[in-house]
Amino acid sequence: QVQLQQSGPGLVKPSQTLSLTCAISGDTVSSRSAAWNWIRQSPLRGLEWLGRTYYRSKWSNDYALSVKSRIIINPDTSKNQFSLQLNSVTPEDTAVYYCARGVLAGTGDALDIWGQGTMVTVSS
Amino acid sequence: SYVLTQPPSVSVAPGKTARITCGGNNFGSVSVHWYQQRPGQAPMLVIYHDRDRPSGIPERFSGSNFGNTATLTISRVEAGDEADYYCQVWDISSDHPVVFGGGTKLTVL
């Protein structure tokens, strides 16, 4: 049974970096049939996909244009986890952040396993 | 890129059938996935690839995708089905390839 366990701080100061980690059990981050995603949810913007990392014959990333200049998603094969770094945060980045596994279903990935969510507040 | 339109709310009596729609352009060319989110919980996949159910999801949940509208149907609605429901597609040609609908609050009367 695949599970995702998130960790990271719930409070980040403006202009600093938001960092979260998602530990995987029951699957591997280097699986060739999965992608590892970050999504956030806020009352203003609803569910918003941020990006993903995945391994096929090499590691690749896809990022949402809205955060592309500020985001890094990295796999960590030694710990079987992946991480989110969002730089230069503002109060608009306040949201619940989720990690999720994506698996191909038809023409695009379905997010079939989700982490528990982390409420991140950007405030001084 | 896709814009997915869902009704903000749907109400249904217990034992009846709830239908939640998701409107988008040219849906026939993409697969639609559906998620249930109960208060305080993470979303949970209930339908993928238009009509397939993950293991553990009751047969009461079904999906369809015709023309420009995808529909999540919940038969014999129970109190525990009260939640927010979101549709989602992949639009690989977009700068935001993963697109979610705005969500529909299902209220069981």
PDB file of C-alpha atoms in Angstrom:
ATOM      1  CA  GLN A   1       0.000   0.000   0.000  1.00  0.00           C
ATOM      2  CA  VAL A   2       1.518   3.252  -1.171  1.00  0.00           C
ATOM      3  CA  GLN A   3       1.670   6.104   1.307  1.00  0.00           C
ATOM      4  CA  LEU A   4       3.071   9.613   1.176  1.00  0.00           C
ATOM      5  CA  GLN A   5       4.187  11.381   4.356  1.00  0.00           C
ATOM      6  CA  GLN A   6       4.810  15.114   4.223  1.00  0.00           C
ATOM      7  CA  SER A   7       7.060  17.113   6.510  1.00  0.00           C
ATOM      8  CA  GLY A   8       8.202  20.706   6.749  1.00  0.00           C
ATOM      9  CA  PRO A   9       7.546  23.992   8.528  1.00  0.00           C
ATOM     10  CA  GLY A  10       4.119  25.553   8.684  1.00  0.00           C
ATOM     11  CA  LEU A  11       5.334  29.138   8.871  1.00  0.00           C
ATOM     12  CA  VAL A  12       7.637  30.898   6.440  1.00  0.00           C
ATOM     13  CA  LYS A  13       8.646  34.576   6.403  1.00  0.00           C
ATOM     14  CA  PRO A  14       8.042  36.681   3.303  1.00  0.00           C
ATOM     15  CA  SER A  15      10.906  36.612   0.772  1.00  0.00           C
ATOM     16  CA  GLN A  16      12.261  33.377   2.245  1.00  0.00           C
ATOM     17  CA  THR A  17      12.133  29.825   0.879  1.00  0.00           C
ATOM     18  CA  LEU A  18       9.341  27.344   1.488  1.00  0.00           C
ATOM     19  CA  SER A  19      10.709  23.801   1.777  1.00  0.00           C
ATOM     20  CA  LEU A  20       8.652  20.623   2.084  1.00  0.00           C
ATOM     21  CA  THR A  21       9.508  16.943   1.807  1.00  0.00           C
ATOM     22  CA  CYS A  22       7.356  13.987   0.813  1.00  0.00           C
ATOM     23  CA  ALA A  23       8.525  10.531   1.916  1.00  0.00           C
ATOM     24  CA  ILE A  24       7.339   7.587  -0.161  1.00  0.00           C
ATOM     25  CA  SER A  25       6.532   4.115   1.124  1.00  0.00           C
ATOM     26  CA  GLY A  26       5.274   1.241  -0.992  1.00  0.00           C
ATOM     27  CA  ASP A  27       6.706   2.659  -4.228  1.00  0.00           C
ATOM     28  CA  THR A  28       9.966   4.212  -5.372  1.00  0.00           C
ATOM     29  CA  VAL A  29      10.673   7.754  -6.478  1.00  0.00           C
ATOM     30  CA  SER A  30      12.559   6.358  -9.480  1.00  0.00           C
ATOM     31  CA  SER A  31       9.573   4.296 -10.675  1.00  0.00           C
ATOM     32  CA  ARG A  32       9.230   4.509 -14.446  1.00  0.00           C
ATOM     33  CA  SER A  33       5.437   4.410 -14.234  1.00  0.00           C
ATOM     34  CA  ALA A  34       4.818   7.213 -11.744  1.00  0.00           C
ATOM     35  CA  ALA A  35       5.365  10.941 -11.421  1.00  0.00           C
ATOM     36  CA  TRP A  36       5.673  12.823  -8.167  1.00  0.00           C
ATOM     37  CA  ASN A  37       3.674  16.012  -7.895  1.00  0.00           C
ATOM     38  CA  TRP A  38       3.142  19.025  -5.687  1.00  0.00           C
ATOM     39  CA  ILE A  39      -0.265  20.723  -5.543  1.00  0.00           C
ATOM     40  CA  ARG A  40      -1.519  23.507  -3.324  1.00  0.00           C
ATOM     41  CA  GLN A  41      -4.976  24.612  -2.298  1.00  0.00           C
ATOM     42  CA  SER A  42      -6.175  28.000  -1.128  1.00  0.00           C
ATOM     43  CA  PRO A  43      -9.622  29.613  -0.902  1.00  0.00           C
ATOM     44  CA  LEU A  44      -8.587  32.158  -3.527  1.00  0.00           C
ATOM     45  CA  ARG A  45      -7.097  29.841  -6.149  1.00  0.00           C
ATOM     46  CA  GLY A  46      -8.630  26.458  -5.377  1.00  0.00           C
ATOM     47  CA  LEU A  47      -6.520  23.433  -6.301  1.00  0.00           C
ATOM     48  CA  GLU A  48      -3.389  24.523  -8.145  1.00  0.00           C
ATOM     49  CA  TRP A  49      -0.820  22.127  -9.572  1.00  0.00           C
ATOM     50  CA  LEU A  50       2.745  23.348  -9.072  1.00  0.00           C
ATOM     51  CA  GLY A  51       4.914  20.767 -10.739  1.00  0.00           C
ATOM     52  CA  ARG A  52       6.298  17.249 -10.831  1.00  0.00           C
ATOM     53  CA  THR A  53       9.435  15.172 -11.106  1.00  0.00           C
ATOM     54  CA  TYR A  54       9.678  11.778 -12.777  1.00  0.00           C
ATOM     55  CA  TYR A  55      12.172   9.244 -14.071  1.00  0.00           C
ATOM     56  CA  ARG A  56      11.963   7.478 -17.377  1.00  0.00           C
ATOM     57  CA  SER A  57      15.408   7.037 -18.899  1.00  0.00           C
ATOM     58  CA  LYS A  58      16.519  10.203 -17.097  1.00  0.00           C
ATOM     59  CA  TRP A  59      15.111  12.612 -14.534  1.00  0.00           C
ATOM     60  CA  SER A  60      12.712  15.278 -15.779  1.00  0.00           C
ATOM     61  CA  ASN A  61      10.621  18.063 -14.283  1.00  0.00           C
ATOM     62  CA  ASP A  62       7.525  19.966 -15.360  1.00  0.00           C
ATOM     63  CA  TYR A  63       6.507  23.187 -13.642  1.00  0.00           C
ATOM     64  CA  ALA A  64       3.473  25.440 -13.778  1.00  0.00           C
ATOM     65  CA  LEU A  65       4.279  28.675 -15.553  1.00  0.00           C
ATOM     66  CA  SER A  66       2.941  30.708 -12.636  1.00  0.00           C
ATOM     67  CA  VAL A  67       5.750  29.495 -10.347  1.00  0.00           C
ATOM     68  CA  LYS A  68       8.371  28.353 -12.842  1.00  0.00           C
ATOM     69  CA  SER A  69      10.888  31.038 -11.940  1.00  0.00           C
ATOM     70  CA  ARG A  70      10.735  30.210  -8.213  1.00  0.00           C
ATOM     71  CA  ILE A  71      10.230  26.437  -7.905  1.00  0.00           C
ATOM     72  CA  ILE A  72      12.479  23.416  -7.670  1.00  0.00           C
ATOM     73  CA  ILE A  73      11.257  19.845  -7.213  1.00  0.00           C
ATOM     74  CA  ASN A  74      13.987  17.344  -6.500  1.00  0.00           C
ATOM     75  CA  PRO A  75      14.012  13.575  -6.077  1.00  0.00           C
ATOM     76  CA  ASP A  76      16.140  11.977  -3.377  1.00  0.00           C
ATOM     77  CA  THR A  77      16.711   8.354  -4.295  1.00  0.00           C
ATOM     78  CA  SER A  78      18.774   7.604  -1.196  1.00  0.00           C
ATOM     79  CA  LYS A  79      15.825   8.458   1.053  1.00  0.00           C
ATOM     80  CA  ASN A  80      13.051   7.560  -1.403  1.00  0.00           C
ATOM     81  CA  GLN A  81      11.458  10.969  -1.184  1.00  0.00           C
ATOM     82  CA  PHE A  82      11.048  14.175  -3.135  1.00  0.00           C
ATOM     83  CA  SER A  83      11.039  17.788  -2.123  1.00  0.00           C
ATOM     84  CA  LEU A  84       9.532  21.145  -2.961  1.00  0.00           C
ATOM     85  CA  GLN A  85      11.424  24.408  -2.800  1.00  0.00           C
ATOM     86  CA  LEU A  86       9.528  27.622  -3.490  1.00  0.00           C
ATOM     87  CA  ASN A  87      11.657  30.742  -3.345  1.00  0.00           C
ATOM     88  CA  SER A  88      10.812  34.356  -2.615  1.00  0.00           C
ATOM     89  CA  VAL A  89       7.456  33.582  -1.064  1.00  0.00           C
ATOM     90  CA  THR A  90       4.749  36.166  -0.455  1.00  0.00           C
ATOM     91  CA  PRO A  91       1.521  35.984   1.530  1.00  0.00           C
ATOM     92  CA  GLU A  92      -0.166  34.829  -1.691  1.00  0.00           C
ATOM     93  CA  ASP A  93       1.731  31.540  -1.323  1.00  0.00           C
ATOM     94  CA  THR A  94      -0.182  30.785   1.868  1.00  0.00           C
ATOM     95  CA  ALA A  95      -2.003  27.517   1.207  1.00  0.00           C
ATOM     96  CA  VAL A  96      -2.312  23.856   2.067  1.00  0.00           C
ATOM     97  CA  TYR A  97       0.404  22.031   0.153  1.00  0.00           C
ATOM     98  CA  TYR A  98      -0.028  18.419  -0.982  1.00  0.00           C
ATOM     99  CA  CYS A  99       2.276  15.910  -2.563  1.00  0.00           C
ATOM    100  CA  ALA A 100       0.695  13.288  -4.813  1.00  0.00           C
ATOM    101  CA  ARG A 101       1.612  10.364  -7.038  1.00  0.00           C
ATOM    102  CA  GLY A 102       0.578  10.583 -10.663  1.00  0.00           C
ATOM    103  CA  VAL A 103      -0.064   7.507 -12.780  1.00  0.00           C
ATOM    104  CA  LEU A 104      -0.925   7.489 -16.437  1.00  0.00           C
ATOM    105  CA  ALA A 105      -4.661   7.051 -17.013  1.00  0.00           C
ATOM    106  CA  GLY A 106      -5.848   7.647 -20.541  1.00  0.00           C
ATOM    107  CA  THR A 107      -4.427  10.861 -21.950  1.00  0.00           C
ATOM    108  CA  GLY A 108      -2.897  12.143 -18.724  1.00  0.00           C
ATOM    109  CA  ASP A 109      -1.953  11.325 -15.170  1.00  0.00           C
ATOM    110  CA  ALA A 110      -4.484  10.726 -12.432  1.00  0.00           C
ATOM    111  CA  LEU A 111      -3.314  11.641  -8.933  1.00  0.00           C
ATOM    112  CA  ASP A 112      -4.076   8.426  -7.133  1.00  0.00           C
ATOM    113  CA  ILE A 113      -2.204   8.786  -3.851  1.00  0.00           C
ATOM    114  CA  TRP A 114      -1.996  12.009  -1.822  1.00  0.00           C
ATOM    115  CA  GLY A 115      -0.049  13.129   1.182  1.00  0.00           C
ATOM    116  CA  GLN A 116      -1.828  14.400   4.261  1.00  0.00           C
ATOM    117  CA  GLY A 117      -1.303  18.053   3.427  1.00  0.00           C
ATOM    118  CA  THR A 118       0.725  20.784   5.128  1.00  0.00           C
ATOM    119  CA  MET A 119      -0.751  24.170   5.950  1.00  0.00           C
ATOM    120  CA  VAL A 120       1.921  26.756   5.139  1.00  0.00           C
ATOM    121  CA  THR A 121       1.430  30.358   6.211  1.00  0.00           C
ATOM    122  CA  VAL A 122       3.634  33.106   4.831  1.00  0.00           C
ATOM    123  CA  SER A 123       3.845  35.815   7.440  1.00  0.00           C
ATOM    124  CA  SER A 124       6.406  37.861   9.313  1.00  0.00           C
TER     125      SER A 124
ATOM    126  CA  SER B   1      -5.755  25.843 -22.230  1.00  0.00           C
ATOM    127  CA  TYR B   2      -8.739  24.176 -20.582  1.00  0.00           C
ATOM    128  CA  VAL B   3     -11.128  25.958 -18.269  1.00  0.00           C
ATOM    129  CA  LEU B   4     -13.237  23.463 -16.342  1.00  0.00           C
ATOM    130  CA  THR B   5     -16.630  24.686 -15.186  1.00  0.00           C
ATOM    131  CA  GLN B   6     -18.451  23.003 -12.322  1.00  0.00           C
ATOM    132  CA  PRO B   7     -21.633  24.054 -10.518  1.00  0.00           C
ATOM    133  CA  PRO B   8     -20.748  25.445  -7.083  1.00  0.00           C
ATOM    134  CA  SER B   9     -23.246  23.242  -5.314  1.00  0.00           C
ATOM    135  CA  VAL B  10     -25.530  20.242  -5.758  1.00  0.00           C
ATOM    136  CA  SER B  11     -28.057  19.028  -3.205  1.00  0.00           C
ATOM    137  CA  VAL B  12     -29.641  15.595  -3.073  1.00  0.00           C
ATOM    138  CA  ALA B  13     -31.717  13.555  -0.660  1.00  0.00           C
ATOM    139  CA  PRO B  14     -30.326  10.327   0.764  1.00  0.00           C
ATOM    140  CA  GLY B  15     -30.944   7.358  -1.507  1.00  0.00           C
ATOM    141  CA  LYS B  16     -31.314   9.522  -4.602  1.00  0.00           C
ATOM    142  CA  THR B  17     -28.900  10.096  -7.473  1.00  0.00           C
ATOM    143  CA  ALA B  18     -26.477  13.021  -7.625  1.00  0.00           C
ATOM    144  CA  ARG B  19     -24.998  14.218 -10.891  1.00  0.00           C
ATOM    145  CA  ILE B  20     -22.073  16.630 -10.914  1.00  0.00           C
ATOM    146  CA  THR B  21     -21.047  18.098 -14.236  1.00  0.00           C
ATOM    147  CA  CYS B  22     -17.745  19.403 -15.504  1.00  0.00           C
ATOM    148  CA  GLY B  23     -17.808  21.493 -18.652  1.00  0.00           C
ATOM    149  CA  GLY B  24     -14.848  22.031 -20.920  1.00  0.00           C
ATOM    150  CA  ASN B  25     -13.990  22.453 -24.575  1.00  0.00           C
ATOM    151  CA  ASN B  26     -13.266  19.445 -26.719  1.00  0.00           C
ATOM    152  CA  PHE B  27     -13.475  16.984 -23.847  1.00  0.00           C
ATOM    153  CA  GLY B  28     -13.617  14.113 -26.255  1.00  0.00           C
ATOM    154  CA  SER B  29      -9.861  14.288 -26.715  1.00  0.00           C
ATOM    155  CA  VAL B  30      -8.833  14.155 -23.051  1.00  0.00           C
ATOM    156  CA  SER B  31      -9.423  11.909 -20.072  1.00  0.00           C
ATOM    157  CA  VAL B  32     -11.268  13.365 -17.096  1.00  0.00           C
ATOM    158  CA  HIS B  33     -10.502  12.385 -13.516  1.00  0.00           C
ATOM    159  CA  TRP B  34     -12.643  13.060 -10.414  1.00  0.00           C
ATOM    160  CA  TYR B  35     -11.664  13.616  -6.792  1.00  0.00           C
ATOM    161  CA  GLN B  36     -13.638  13.658  -3.553  1.00  0.00           C
ATOM    162  CA  GLN B  37     -12.459  15.902  -0.726  1.00  0.00           C
ATOM    163  CA  ARG B  38     -14.049  15.675   2.684  1.00  0.00           C
ATOM    164  CA  PRO B  39     -13.505  18.583   5.122  1.00  0.00           C
ATOM    165  CA  GLY B  40     -10.009  18.635   6.535  1.00  0.00           C
ATOM    166  CA  GLN B  41      -8.817  15.797   4.309  1.00  0.00           C
ATOM    167  CA  ALA B  42      -6.737  15.467   1.182  1.00  0.00           C
ATOM    168  CA  PRO B  43      -8.492  14.860  -2.125  1.00  0.00           C
ATOM    169  CA  MET B  44      -9.119  11.229  -3.038  1.00  0.00           C
ATOM    170  CA  LEU B  45      -9.380   9.843  -6.561  1.00  0.00           C
ATOM    171  CA  VAL B  46     -12.839   8.366  -7.187  1.00  0.00           C
ATOM    172  CA  ILE B  47     -12.963   8.143 -11.004  1.00  0.00           C
ATOM    173  CA  TYR B  48     -10.110   8.105 -13.526  1.00  0.00           C
ATOM    174  CA  HIS B  49     -10.034   8.030 -17.317  1.00  0.00           C
ATOM    175  CA  ASP B  50     -13.626   9.222 -17.552  1.00  0.00           C
ATOM    176  CA  ARG B  51     -15.307   6.152 -16.065  1.00  0.00           C
ATOM    177  CA  ASP B  52     -12.878   3.811 -14.257  1.00  0.00           C
ATOM    178  CA  ARG B  53     -12.991   3.302 -10.496  1.00  0.00           C
ATOM    179  CA  PRO B  54      -9.912   2.806  -8.309  1.00  0.00           C
ATOM    180  CA  SER B  55     -10.061  -0.226  -6.058  1.00  0.00           C
ATOM    181  CA  GLY B  56     -12.105   0.438  -2.943  1.00  0.00           C
ATOM    182  CA  ILE B  57     -14.408   2.997  -4.561  1.00  0.00           C
ATOM    183  CA  PRO B  58     -18.046   1.822  -4.422  1.00  0.00           C
ATOM    184  CA  GLU B  59     -19.864   0.952  -7.627  1.00  0.00           C
ATOM    185  CA  ARG B  60     -22.306   3.733  -6.745  1.00  0.00           C
ATOM    186  CA  PHE B  61     -19.717   6.106  -8.223  1.00  0.00           C
ATOM    187  CA  SER B  62     -19.640   6.271 -12.009  1.00  0.00           C
ATOM    188  CA  GLY B  63     -18.450   8.648 -14.675  1.00  0.00           C
ATOM    189  CA  SER B  64     -19.123   9.599 -18.272  1.00  0.00           C
ATOM    190  CA  ASN B  65     -17.667  11.983 -20.812  1.00  0.00           C
ATOM    191  CA  PHE B  66     -19.663  13.030 -23.877  1.00  0.00           C
ATOM    192  CA  GLY B  67     -19.093  16.044 -26.057  1.00  0.00           C
ATOM    193  CA  ASN B  68     -18.126  18.973 -23.880  1.00  0.00           C
ATOM    194  CA  THR B  69     -19.404  17.645 -20.573  1.00  0.00           C
ATOM    195  CA  ALA B  70     -18.074  15.079 -18.138  1.00  0.00           C
ATOM    196  CA  THR B  71     -20.409  13.845 -15.424  1.00  0.00           C
ATOM    197  CA  LEU B  72     -19.805  12.212 -12.077  1.00  0.00           C
ATOM    198  CA  THR B  73     -22.855  10.224 -10.978  1.00  0.00           C
ATOM    199  CA  ILE B  74     -23.352   9.033  -7.424  1.00  0.00           C
ATOM    200  CA  SER B  75     -26.216   6.579  -7.030  1.00  0.00           C
ATOM    201  CA  ARG B  76     -28.024   5.811  -3.770  1.00  0.00           C
ATOM    202  CA  VAL B  77     -26.382   8.795  -2.102  1.00  0.00           C
ATOM    203  CA  GLU B  78     -25.335   8.395   1.523  1.00  0.00           C
ATOM    204  CA  ALA B  79     -24.587  10.988   4.188  1.00  0.00           C
ATOM    205  CA  GLY B  80     -20.902  10.070   3.938  1.00  0.00           C
ATOM    206  CA  ASP B  81     -20.828  11.225   0.308  1.00  0.00           C
ATOM    207  CA  GLU B  82     -21.186  14.846   1.418  1.00  0.00           C
ATOM    208  CA  ALA B  83     -17.960  16.470   0.238  1.00  0.00           C
ATOM    209  CA  ASP B  84     -16.394  18.688  -2.391  1.00  0.00           C
ATOM    210  CA  TYR B  85     -15.854  17.081  -5.785  1.00  0.00           C
ATOM    211  CA  TYR B  86     -13.295  18.225  -8.357  1.00  0.00           C
ATOM    212  CA  CYS B  87     -12.758  17.273 -11.972  1.00  0.00           C
ATOM    213  CA  GLN B  88      -9.279  17.357 -13.496  1.00  0.00           C
ATOM    214  CA  VAL B  89      -7.676  16.978 -16.902  1.00  0.00           C
ATOM    215  CA  TRP B  90      -4.201  17.060 -18.381  1.00  0.00           C
ATOM    216  CA  ASP B  91      -3.597  19.619 -21.089  1.00  0.00           C
ATOM    217  CA  ILE B  92      -0.075  18.850 -22.239  1.00  0.00           C
ATOM    218  CA  SER B  93      -0.035  21.795 -24.618  1.00  0.00           C
ATOM    219  CA  SER B  94      -0.669  24.259 -21.801  1.00  0.00           C
ATOM    220  CA  ASP B  95       1.678  26.161 -19.514  1.00  0.00           C
ATOM    221  CA  HIS B  96      -0.416  24.685 -16.712  1.00  0.00           C
ATOM    222  CA  PRO B  97      -0.857  21.108 -17.866  1.00  0.00           C
ATOM    223  CA  VAL B  98      -2.788  19.911 -14.819  1.00  0.00           C
ATOM    224  CA  VAL B  99      -6.129  21.715 -14.669  1.00  0.00           C
ATOM    225  CA  PHE B 100      -8.703  21.380 -11.887  1.00  0.00           C
ATOM    226  CA  GLY B 101     -12.298  22.478 -11.911  1.00  0.00           C
ATOM    227  CA  GLY B 102     -13.467  24.917  -9.267  1.00  0.00           C
ATOM    228  CA  GLY B 103     -15.188  22.185  -7.278  1.00  0.00           C
ATOM    229  CA  THR B 104     -18.775  21.290  -6.427  1.00  0.00           C
ATOM    230  CA  LYS B 105     -20.058  21.072  -2.875  1.00  0.00           C
ATOM    231  CA  LEU B 106     -22.375  18.067  -2.595  1.00  0.00           C
ATOM    232  CA  THR B 107     -24.897  18.473   0.202  1.00  0.00           C
ATOM    233  CA  VAL B 108     -26.920  15.485   1.367  1.00  0.00           C
ATOM    234  CA  LEU B 109     -30.229  16.829   2.620  1.00  0.00           C
TER     235      LEU B 109
END
